[in-house]
Tab-separated table of C-alpha atoms in Angstrom:
chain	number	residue	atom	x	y	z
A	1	UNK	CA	0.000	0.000	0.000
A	2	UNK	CA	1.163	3.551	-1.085
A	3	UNK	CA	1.195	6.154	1.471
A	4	UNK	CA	-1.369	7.736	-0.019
A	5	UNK	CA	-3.552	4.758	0.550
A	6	UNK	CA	-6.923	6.408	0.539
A	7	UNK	CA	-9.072	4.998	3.765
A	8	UNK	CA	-13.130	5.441	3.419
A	9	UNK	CA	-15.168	4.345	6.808
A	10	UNK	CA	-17.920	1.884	6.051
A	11	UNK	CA	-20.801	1.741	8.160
A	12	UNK	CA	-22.704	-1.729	7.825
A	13	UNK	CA	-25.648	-2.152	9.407
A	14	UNK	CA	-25.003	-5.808	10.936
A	15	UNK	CA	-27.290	-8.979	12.172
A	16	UNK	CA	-27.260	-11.915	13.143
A	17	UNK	CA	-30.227	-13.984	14.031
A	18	UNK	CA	-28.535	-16.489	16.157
A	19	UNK	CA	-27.173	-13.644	18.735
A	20	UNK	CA	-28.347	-10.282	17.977
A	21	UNK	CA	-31.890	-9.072	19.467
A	22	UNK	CA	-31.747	-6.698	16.775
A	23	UNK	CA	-29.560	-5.236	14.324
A	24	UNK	CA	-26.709	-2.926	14.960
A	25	UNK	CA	-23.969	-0.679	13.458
A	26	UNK	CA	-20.671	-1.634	12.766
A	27	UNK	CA	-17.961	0.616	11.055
A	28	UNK	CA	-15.062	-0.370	9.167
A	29	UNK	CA	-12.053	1.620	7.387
A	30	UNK	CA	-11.091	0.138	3.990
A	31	UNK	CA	-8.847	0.975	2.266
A	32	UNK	CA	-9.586	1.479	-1.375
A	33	UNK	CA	-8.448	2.583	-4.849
A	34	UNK	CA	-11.007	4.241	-7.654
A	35	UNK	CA	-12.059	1.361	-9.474
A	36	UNK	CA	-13.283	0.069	-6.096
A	37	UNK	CA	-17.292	-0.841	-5.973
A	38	UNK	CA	-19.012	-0.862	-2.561
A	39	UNK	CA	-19.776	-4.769	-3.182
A	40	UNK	CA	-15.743	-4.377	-3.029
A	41	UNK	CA	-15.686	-2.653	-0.205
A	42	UNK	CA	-17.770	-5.033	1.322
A	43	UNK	CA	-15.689	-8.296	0.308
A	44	UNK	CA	-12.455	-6.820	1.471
A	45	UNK	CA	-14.256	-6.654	4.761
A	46	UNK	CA	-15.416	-10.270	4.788
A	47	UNK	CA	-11.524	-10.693	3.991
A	48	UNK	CA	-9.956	-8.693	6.314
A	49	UNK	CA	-11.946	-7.761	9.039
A	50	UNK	CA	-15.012	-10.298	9.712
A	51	UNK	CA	-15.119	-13.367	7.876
A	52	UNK	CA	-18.797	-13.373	9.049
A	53	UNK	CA	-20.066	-10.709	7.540
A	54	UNK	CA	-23.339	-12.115	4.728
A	55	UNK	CA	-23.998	-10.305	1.925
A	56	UNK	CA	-25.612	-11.868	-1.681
A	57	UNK	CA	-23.215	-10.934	-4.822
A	58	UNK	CA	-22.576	-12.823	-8.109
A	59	UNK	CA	-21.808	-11.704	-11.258
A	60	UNK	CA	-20.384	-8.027	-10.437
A	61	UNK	CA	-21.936	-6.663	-13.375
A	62	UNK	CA	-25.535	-5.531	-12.833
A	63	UNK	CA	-26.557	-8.364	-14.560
A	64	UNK	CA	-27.592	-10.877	-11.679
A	65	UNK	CA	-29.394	-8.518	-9.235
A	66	UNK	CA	-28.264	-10.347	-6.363
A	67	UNK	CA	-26.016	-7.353	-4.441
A	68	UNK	CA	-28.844	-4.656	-4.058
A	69	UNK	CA	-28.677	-3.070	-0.654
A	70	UNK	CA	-29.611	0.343	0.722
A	71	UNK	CA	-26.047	2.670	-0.022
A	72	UNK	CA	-26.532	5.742	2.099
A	73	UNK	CA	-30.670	4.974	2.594
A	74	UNK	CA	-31.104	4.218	-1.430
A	75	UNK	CA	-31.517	1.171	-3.121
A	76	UNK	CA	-28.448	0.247	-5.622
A	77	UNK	CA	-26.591	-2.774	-6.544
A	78	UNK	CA	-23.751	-2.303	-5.018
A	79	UNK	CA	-21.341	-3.262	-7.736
A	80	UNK	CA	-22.109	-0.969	-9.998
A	81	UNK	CA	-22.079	1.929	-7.050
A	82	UNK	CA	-18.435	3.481	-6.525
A	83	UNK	CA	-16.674	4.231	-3.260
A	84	UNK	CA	-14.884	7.451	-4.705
A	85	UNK	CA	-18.103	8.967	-5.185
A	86	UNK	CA	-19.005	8.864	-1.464
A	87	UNK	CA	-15.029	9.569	-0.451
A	88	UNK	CA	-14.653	11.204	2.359
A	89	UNK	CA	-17.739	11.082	4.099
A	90	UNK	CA	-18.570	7.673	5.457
A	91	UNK	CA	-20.675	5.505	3.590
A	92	UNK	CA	-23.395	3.662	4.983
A	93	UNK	CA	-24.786	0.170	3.733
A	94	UNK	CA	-27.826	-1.840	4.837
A	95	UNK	CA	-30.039	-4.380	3.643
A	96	UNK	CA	-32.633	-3.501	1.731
A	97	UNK	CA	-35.811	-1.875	3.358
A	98	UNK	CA	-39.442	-3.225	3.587
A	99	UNK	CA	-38.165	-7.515	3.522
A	100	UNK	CA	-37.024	-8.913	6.385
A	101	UNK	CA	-33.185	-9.608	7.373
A	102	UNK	CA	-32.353	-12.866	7.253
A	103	UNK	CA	-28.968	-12.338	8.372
A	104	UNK	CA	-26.391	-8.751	8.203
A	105	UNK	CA	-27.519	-7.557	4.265
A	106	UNK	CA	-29.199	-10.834	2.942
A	107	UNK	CA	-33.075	-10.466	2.919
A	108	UNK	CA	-35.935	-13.263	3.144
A	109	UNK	CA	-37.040	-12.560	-0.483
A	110	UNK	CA	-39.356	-16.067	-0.291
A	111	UNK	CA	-42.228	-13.495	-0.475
A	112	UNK	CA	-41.413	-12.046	-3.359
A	113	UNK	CA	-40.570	-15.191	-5.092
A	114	UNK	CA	-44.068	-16.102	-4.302
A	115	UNK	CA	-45.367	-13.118	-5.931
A	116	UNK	CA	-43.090	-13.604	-9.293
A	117	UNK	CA	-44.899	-17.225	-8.979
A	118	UNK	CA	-48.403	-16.099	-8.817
A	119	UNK	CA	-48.343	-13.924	-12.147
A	120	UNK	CA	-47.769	-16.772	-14.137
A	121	UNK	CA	-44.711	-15.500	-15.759
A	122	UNK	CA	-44.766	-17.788	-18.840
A	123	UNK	CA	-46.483	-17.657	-21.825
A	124	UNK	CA	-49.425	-18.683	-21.900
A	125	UNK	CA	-50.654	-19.260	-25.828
A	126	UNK	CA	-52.960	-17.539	-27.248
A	127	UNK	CA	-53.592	-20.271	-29.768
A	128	UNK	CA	-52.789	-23.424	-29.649
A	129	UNK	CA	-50.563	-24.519	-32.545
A	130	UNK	CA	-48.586	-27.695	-33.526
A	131	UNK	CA	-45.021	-28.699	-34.541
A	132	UNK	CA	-46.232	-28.594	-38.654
A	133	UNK	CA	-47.838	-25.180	-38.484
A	134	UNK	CA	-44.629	-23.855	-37.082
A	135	UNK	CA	-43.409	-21.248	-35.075
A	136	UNK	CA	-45.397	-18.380	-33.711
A	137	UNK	CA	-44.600	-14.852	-35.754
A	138	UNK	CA	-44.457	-11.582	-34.473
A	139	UNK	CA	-43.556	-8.377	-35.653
A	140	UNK	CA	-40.979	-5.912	-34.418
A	141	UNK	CA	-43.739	-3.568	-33.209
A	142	UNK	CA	-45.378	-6.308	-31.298
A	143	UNK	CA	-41.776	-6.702	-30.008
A	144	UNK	CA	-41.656	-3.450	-28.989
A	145	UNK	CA	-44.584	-3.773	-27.122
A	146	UNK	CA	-43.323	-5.796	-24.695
A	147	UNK	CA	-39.178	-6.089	-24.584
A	148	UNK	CA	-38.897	-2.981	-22.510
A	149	UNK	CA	-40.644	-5.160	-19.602
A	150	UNK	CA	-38.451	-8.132	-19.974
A	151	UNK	CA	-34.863	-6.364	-18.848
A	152	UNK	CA	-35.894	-7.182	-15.369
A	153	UNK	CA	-33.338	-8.765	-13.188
A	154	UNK	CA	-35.388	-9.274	-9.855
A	155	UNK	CA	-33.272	-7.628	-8.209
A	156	UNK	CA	-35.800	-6.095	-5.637
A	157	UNK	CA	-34.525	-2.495	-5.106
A	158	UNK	CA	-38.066	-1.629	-6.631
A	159	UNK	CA	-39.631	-3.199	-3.595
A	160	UNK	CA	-37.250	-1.533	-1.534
A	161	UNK	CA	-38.052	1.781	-2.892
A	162	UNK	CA	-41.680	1.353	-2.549
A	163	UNK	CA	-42.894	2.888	0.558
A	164	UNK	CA	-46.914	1.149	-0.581
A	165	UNK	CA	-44.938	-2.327	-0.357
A	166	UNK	CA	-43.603	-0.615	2.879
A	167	UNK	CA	-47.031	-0.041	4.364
A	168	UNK	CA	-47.954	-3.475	3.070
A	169	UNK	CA	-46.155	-6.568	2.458
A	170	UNK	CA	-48.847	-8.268	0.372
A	171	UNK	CA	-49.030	-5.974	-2.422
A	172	UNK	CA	-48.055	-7.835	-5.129
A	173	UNK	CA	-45.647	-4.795	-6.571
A	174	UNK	CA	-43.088	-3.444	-8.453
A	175	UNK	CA	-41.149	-6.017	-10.251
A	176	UNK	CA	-44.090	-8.654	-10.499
A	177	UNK	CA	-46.409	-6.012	-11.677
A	178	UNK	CA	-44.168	-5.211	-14.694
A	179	UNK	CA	-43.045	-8.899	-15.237
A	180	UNK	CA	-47.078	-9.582	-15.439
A	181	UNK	CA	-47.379	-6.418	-18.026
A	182	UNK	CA	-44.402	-8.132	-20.676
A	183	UNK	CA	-46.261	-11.222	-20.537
A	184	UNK	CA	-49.544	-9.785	-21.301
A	185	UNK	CA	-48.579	-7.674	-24.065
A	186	UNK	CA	-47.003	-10.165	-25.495
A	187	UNK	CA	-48.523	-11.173	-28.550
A	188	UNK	CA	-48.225	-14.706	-28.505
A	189	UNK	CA	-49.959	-14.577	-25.011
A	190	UNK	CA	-53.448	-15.166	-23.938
A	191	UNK	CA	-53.058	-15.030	-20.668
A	192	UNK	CA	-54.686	-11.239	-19.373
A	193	UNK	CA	-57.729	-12.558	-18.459
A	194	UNK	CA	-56.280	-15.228	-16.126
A	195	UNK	CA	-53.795	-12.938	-14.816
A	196	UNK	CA	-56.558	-9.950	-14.320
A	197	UNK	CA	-57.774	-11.810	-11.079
A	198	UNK	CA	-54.463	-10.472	-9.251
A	199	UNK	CA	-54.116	-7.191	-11.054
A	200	UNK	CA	-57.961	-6.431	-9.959
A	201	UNK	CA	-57.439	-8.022	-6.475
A	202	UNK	CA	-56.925	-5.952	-3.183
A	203	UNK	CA	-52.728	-6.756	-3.273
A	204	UNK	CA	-53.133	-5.797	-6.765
A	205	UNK	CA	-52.391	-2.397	-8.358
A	206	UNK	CA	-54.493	-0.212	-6.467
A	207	UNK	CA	-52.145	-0.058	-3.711
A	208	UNK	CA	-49.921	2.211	-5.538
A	209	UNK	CA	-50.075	5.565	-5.056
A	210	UNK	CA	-48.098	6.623	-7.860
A	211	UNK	CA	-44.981	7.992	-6.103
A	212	UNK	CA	-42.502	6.677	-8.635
A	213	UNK	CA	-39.038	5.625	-6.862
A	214	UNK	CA	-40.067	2.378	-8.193
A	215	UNK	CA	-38.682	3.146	-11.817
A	216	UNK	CA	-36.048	5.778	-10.475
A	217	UNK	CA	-34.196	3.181	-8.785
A	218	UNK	CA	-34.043	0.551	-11.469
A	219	UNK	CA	-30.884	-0.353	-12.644
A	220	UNK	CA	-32.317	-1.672	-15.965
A	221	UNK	CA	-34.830	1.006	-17.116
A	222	UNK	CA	-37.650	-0.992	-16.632
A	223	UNK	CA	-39.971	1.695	-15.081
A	224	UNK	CA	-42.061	-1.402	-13.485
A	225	UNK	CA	-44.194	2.355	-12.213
A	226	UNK	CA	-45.835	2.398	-15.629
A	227	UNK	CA	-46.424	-1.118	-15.910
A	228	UNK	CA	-48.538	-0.694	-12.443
A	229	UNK	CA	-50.276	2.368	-13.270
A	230	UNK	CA	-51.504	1.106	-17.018
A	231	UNK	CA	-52.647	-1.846	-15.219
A	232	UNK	CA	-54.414	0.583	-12.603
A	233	UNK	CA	-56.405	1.578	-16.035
A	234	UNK	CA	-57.009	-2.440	-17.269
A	235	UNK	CA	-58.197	-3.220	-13.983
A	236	UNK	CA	-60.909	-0.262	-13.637
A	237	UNK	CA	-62.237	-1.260	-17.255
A	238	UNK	CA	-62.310	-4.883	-16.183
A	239	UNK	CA	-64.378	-3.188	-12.814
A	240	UNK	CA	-66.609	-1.695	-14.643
A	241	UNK	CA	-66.987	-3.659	-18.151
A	242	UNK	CA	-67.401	-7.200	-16.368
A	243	UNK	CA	-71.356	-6.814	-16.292
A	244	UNK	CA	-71.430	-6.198	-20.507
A	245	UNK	CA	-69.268	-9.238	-20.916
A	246	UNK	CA	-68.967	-11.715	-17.973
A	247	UNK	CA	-65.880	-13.622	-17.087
A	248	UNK	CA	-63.929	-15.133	-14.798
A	249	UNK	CA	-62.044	-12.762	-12.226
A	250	UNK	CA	-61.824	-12.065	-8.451
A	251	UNK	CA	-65.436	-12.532	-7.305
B	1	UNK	CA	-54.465	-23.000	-12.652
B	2	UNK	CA	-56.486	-24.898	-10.066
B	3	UNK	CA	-54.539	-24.051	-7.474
B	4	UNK	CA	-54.634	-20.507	-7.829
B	5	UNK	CA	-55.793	-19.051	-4.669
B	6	UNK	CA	-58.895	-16.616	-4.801
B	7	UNK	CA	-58.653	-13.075	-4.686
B	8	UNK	CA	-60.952	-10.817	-3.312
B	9	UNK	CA	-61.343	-8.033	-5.627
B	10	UNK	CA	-60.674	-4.666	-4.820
B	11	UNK	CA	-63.659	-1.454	-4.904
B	12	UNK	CA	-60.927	0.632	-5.682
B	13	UNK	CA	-61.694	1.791	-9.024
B	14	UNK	CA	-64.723	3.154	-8.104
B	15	UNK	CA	-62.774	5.988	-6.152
B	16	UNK	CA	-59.725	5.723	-8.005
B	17	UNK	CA	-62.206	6.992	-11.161
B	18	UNK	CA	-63.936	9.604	-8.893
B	19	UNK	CA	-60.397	10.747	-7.747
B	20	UNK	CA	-59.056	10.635	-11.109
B	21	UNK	CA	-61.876	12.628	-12.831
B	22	UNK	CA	-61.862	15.023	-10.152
B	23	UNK	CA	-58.205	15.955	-10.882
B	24	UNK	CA	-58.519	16.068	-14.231
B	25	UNK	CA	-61.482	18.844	-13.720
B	26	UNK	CA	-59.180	20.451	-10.626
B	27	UNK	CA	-56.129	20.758	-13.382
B	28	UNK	CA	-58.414	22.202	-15.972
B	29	UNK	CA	-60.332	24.688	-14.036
B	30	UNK	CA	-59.024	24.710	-10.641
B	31	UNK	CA	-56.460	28.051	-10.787
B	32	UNK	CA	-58.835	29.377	-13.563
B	33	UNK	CA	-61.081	29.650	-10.508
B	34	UNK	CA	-59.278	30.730	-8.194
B	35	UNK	CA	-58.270	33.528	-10.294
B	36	UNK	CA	-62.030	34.560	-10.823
B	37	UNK	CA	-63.554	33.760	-7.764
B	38	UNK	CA	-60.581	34.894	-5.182
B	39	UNK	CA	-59.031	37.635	-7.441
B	40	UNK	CA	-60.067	39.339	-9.866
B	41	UNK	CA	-63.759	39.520	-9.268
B	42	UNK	CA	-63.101	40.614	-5.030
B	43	UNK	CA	-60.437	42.696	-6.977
B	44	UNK	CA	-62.179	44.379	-10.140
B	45	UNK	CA	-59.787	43.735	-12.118
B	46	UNK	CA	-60.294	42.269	-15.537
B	47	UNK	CA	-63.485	41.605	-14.995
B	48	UNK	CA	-66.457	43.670	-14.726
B	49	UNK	CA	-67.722	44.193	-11.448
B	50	UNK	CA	-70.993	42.255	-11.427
B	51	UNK	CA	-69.386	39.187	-13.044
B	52	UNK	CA	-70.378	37.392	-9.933
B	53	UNK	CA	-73.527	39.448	-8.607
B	54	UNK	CA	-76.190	37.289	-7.275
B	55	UNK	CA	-79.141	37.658	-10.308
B	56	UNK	CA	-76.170	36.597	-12.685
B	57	UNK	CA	-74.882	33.577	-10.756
B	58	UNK	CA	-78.887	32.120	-10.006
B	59	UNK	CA	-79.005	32.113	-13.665
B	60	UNK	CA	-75.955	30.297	-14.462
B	61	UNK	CA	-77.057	27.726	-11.832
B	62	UNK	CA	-80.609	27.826	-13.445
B	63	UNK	CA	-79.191	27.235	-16.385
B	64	UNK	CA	-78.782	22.885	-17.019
B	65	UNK	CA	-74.871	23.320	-18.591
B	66	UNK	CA	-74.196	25.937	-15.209
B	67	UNK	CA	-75.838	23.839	-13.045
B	68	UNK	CA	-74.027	20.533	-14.386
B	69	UNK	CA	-70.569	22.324	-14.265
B	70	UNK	CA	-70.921	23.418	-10.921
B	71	UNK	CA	-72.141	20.313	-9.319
B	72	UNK	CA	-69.180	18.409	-11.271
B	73	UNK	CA	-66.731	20.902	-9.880
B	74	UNK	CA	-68.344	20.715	-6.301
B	75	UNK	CA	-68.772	16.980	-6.407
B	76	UNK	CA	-65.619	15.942	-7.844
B	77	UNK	CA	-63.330	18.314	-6.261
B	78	UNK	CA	-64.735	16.405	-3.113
B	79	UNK	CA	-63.790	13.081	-4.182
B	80	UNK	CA	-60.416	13.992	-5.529
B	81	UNK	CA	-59.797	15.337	-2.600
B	82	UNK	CA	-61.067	12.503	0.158
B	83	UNK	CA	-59.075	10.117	-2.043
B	84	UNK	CA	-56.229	11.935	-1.580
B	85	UNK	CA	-56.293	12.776	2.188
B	86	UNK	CA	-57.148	9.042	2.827
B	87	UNK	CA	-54.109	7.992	1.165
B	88	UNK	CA	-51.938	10.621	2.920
B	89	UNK	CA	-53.162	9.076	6.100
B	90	UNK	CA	-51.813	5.865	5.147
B	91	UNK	CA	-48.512	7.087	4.052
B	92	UNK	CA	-48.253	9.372	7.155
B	93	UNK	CA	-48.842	6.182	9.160
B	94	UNK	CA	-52.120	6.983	10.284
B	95	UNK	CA	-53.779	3.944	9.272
B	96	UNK	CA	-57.072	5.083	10.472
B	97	UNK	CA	-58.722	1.841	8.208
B	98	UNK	CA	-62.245	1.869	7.697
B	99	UNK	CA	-63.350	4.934	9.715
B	100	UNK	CA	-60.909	6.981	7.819
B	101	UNK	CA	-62.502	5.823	4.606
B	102	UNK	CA	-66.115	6.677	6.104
B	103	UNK	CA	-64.624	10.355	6.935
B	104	UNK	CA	-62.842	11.130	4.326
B	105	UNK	CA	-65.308	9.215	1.198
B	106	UNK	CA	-68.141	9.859	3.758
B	107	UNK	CA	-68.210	13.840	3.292
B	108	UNK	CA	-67.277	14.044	-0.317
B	109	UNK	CA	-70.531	11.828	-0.748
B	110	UNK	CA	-72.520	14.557	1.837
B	111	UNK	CA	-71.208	16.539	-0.073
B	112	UNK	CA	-72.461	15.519	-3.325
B	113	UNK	CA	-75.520	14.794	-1.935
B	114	UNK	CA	-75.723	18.359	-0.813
B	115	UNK	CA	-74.845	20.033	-3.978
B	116	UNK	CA	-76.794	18.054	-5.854
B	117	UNK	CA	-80.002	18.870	-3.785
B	118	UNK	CA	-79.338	22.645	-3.462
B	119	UNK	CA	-78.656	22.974	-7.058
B	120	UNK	CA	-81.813	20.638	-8.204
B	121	UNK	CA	-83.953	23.382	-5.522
B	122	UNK	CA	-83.084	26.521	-7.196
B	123	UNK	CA	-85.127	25.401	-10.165
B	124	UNK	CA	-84.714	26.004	-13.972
């Protein structure tokens, strides 16, 4: 290490289930170099300092979405979030709001796995076709329709920033919301009406208020907000229009 | 799927509409009114100065396309705005549950009902 080794104090926000009543503040100086990510920052402390410190990474990339964690109170994945821009204050890193801790910055996401489950994120034909008919065509606007909505990694900092998913856990939210909107515009799908049950239901998309952190804080441009708040508009026609042409739905 | 579990669908749209239509009137008109009503009539200035006088505003409510835009702009206004304070409740923390929704929902609809009668009473 040079002597100008530049030092930047980490704050981590620590817990562990087996000992701790409830979580705690721990700070560490690491040393670190510009091309240094907080996830970085955070594995030279598992290193170095506390072999027992739990955080989810993978792919260092922002392609996985397994590092998210709150960096100074916002959600980011914290490899593609820089220590140099936070140098010299001290930075402070916790798991990500509104899930529980399972232990230091990993989160119980089981109920958002459920949620992903319940939209039926497949395609669900609109047609049945077989082998000699061939594949199913689509057009590059119908492609456009849809691919916008498909960049989603799942990597929760929607949920995190959603102070409705705050107030309650069982709104189905962000991230499902917009993986429900790709499938269902989605020309080869036929799946809206099935899926309209949830979209129309009381987790469904009426618990959003519209605040829009959502889509500010994804890493992949999803802006899962506007999948919600279209859906907010499919869901009051399917209120209203259900007595001219009856269906199945939420009863 | 079979084992889908059943949903209990939300009433939601029926305020979320009210709320939305209301703030769709409120942006159109709202600051246009406020201009009228709170400035430049009490003010003179623009305006002549019996825009508002009483014989001219009975007529305009006597009147079915005066008496329709002012019980939309009463009523609506109302429900934008009980929507709105309901759901500022919740995201305050006050999660006042279903006697918050009778306050808030439970005077825009008195005052609907209000409007509507008053307005219906001064004839046409």
């Amino acid at each position: 290490m040079s002597e100008s080794q530049k030092i930047i104090e980490i704050e981590v926000l620590r817990y562990n289930p087996e000992s701790d009543k409830e979580p705690h503040r721990e700070v560490y100086k690491v040393p670190f170099s510009d091309d240094m990510s907080v996830l970085q920052g955070a594995q030279y402390i598992k290193d170095n300092f506390d072999g027992s410190l739990t955080f989810r990474w993978s792919c260092r990339m922002a392609i996985c979405g397994s590092c998210g964690m709150m960096i100074n109170g916002i959600p980011k994945l914290s490899c593609e979030t820089f220590l140099r821009d936070y140098y010299p204050n001290r930075i402070s890193i916790e798991a990500m709001a509104h899930f529980p801790i399972e232990k230091d910055l990993v989160v119980d996401l089981s109920g958002f796995i459920e949620k992903l489950e319940s939209i039926q994120p497949y395609i669900i034909p609109r047609e049945a076709r077989t082998l000699e008919q061939g594949e199913y065509i689509q057009s590059p606007a119908q492609f456009n329709e849809y691919i916008q909505f498909t960049s989603c990694i799942n990597c929760t900092l929607c949920y995190a920033a959603c102070p409705q998913f705050g107030l309650n856990p069982d709104f189905i939210g962000p991230a499902a919301m917009a993986l429900l909107h790709r499938y269902n515009m989605d020309s080869r799908d036929g799946g809206a009406e099935q899926r309209m049950q949830l979209v129309t239901s009381e987790e469904g998309v009426f618990n959003c208020s519209a605040v829009g952190y959502c889509s500010e804080v994804c890493p992949k441009h999803v802006d899962p907000g506007n999948a919600v708040n279209i859906n907010k508009i499919n869901a009051a026609k399917d209120y209203f229009l259900r007595f001219l042409s009856p269906k199945g739905g939420s009863k | 799927m079979s084992t889908m579990k059943v949903r209990k669908r939300s009433n939601a749209p029926i305020f979320w509409g009210l709320f939305g239509a209301g703030g769709m009137l409120a942006a159109l008109f709202g600051p246009m009114l406020v201009f009228i009503t709170g400035i430049a009539v009490p003010l003179a200035l623009l305006l002549p100065a019996d825009t508002m006088s009483y014989p001219k505003m009975l007529a305009f409510a006597q009147n079915f396309i005066g008496k329709a835009f002012i019980f939309a702009i009463i009523a609506l206004f109302m429900w934008h705005a009980a929507h709105r304070i309901y759901h500022s409740l919740h995201e305050i923390g006050i999660h006042a549950g279903m006697f918050a929704k009778l306050l808030c929902y439970g005077s825009a609809l008195v005052c609907t009902v209000i409007s509507a009668v008053v307005l219906l009473g001064l004839g046409f």
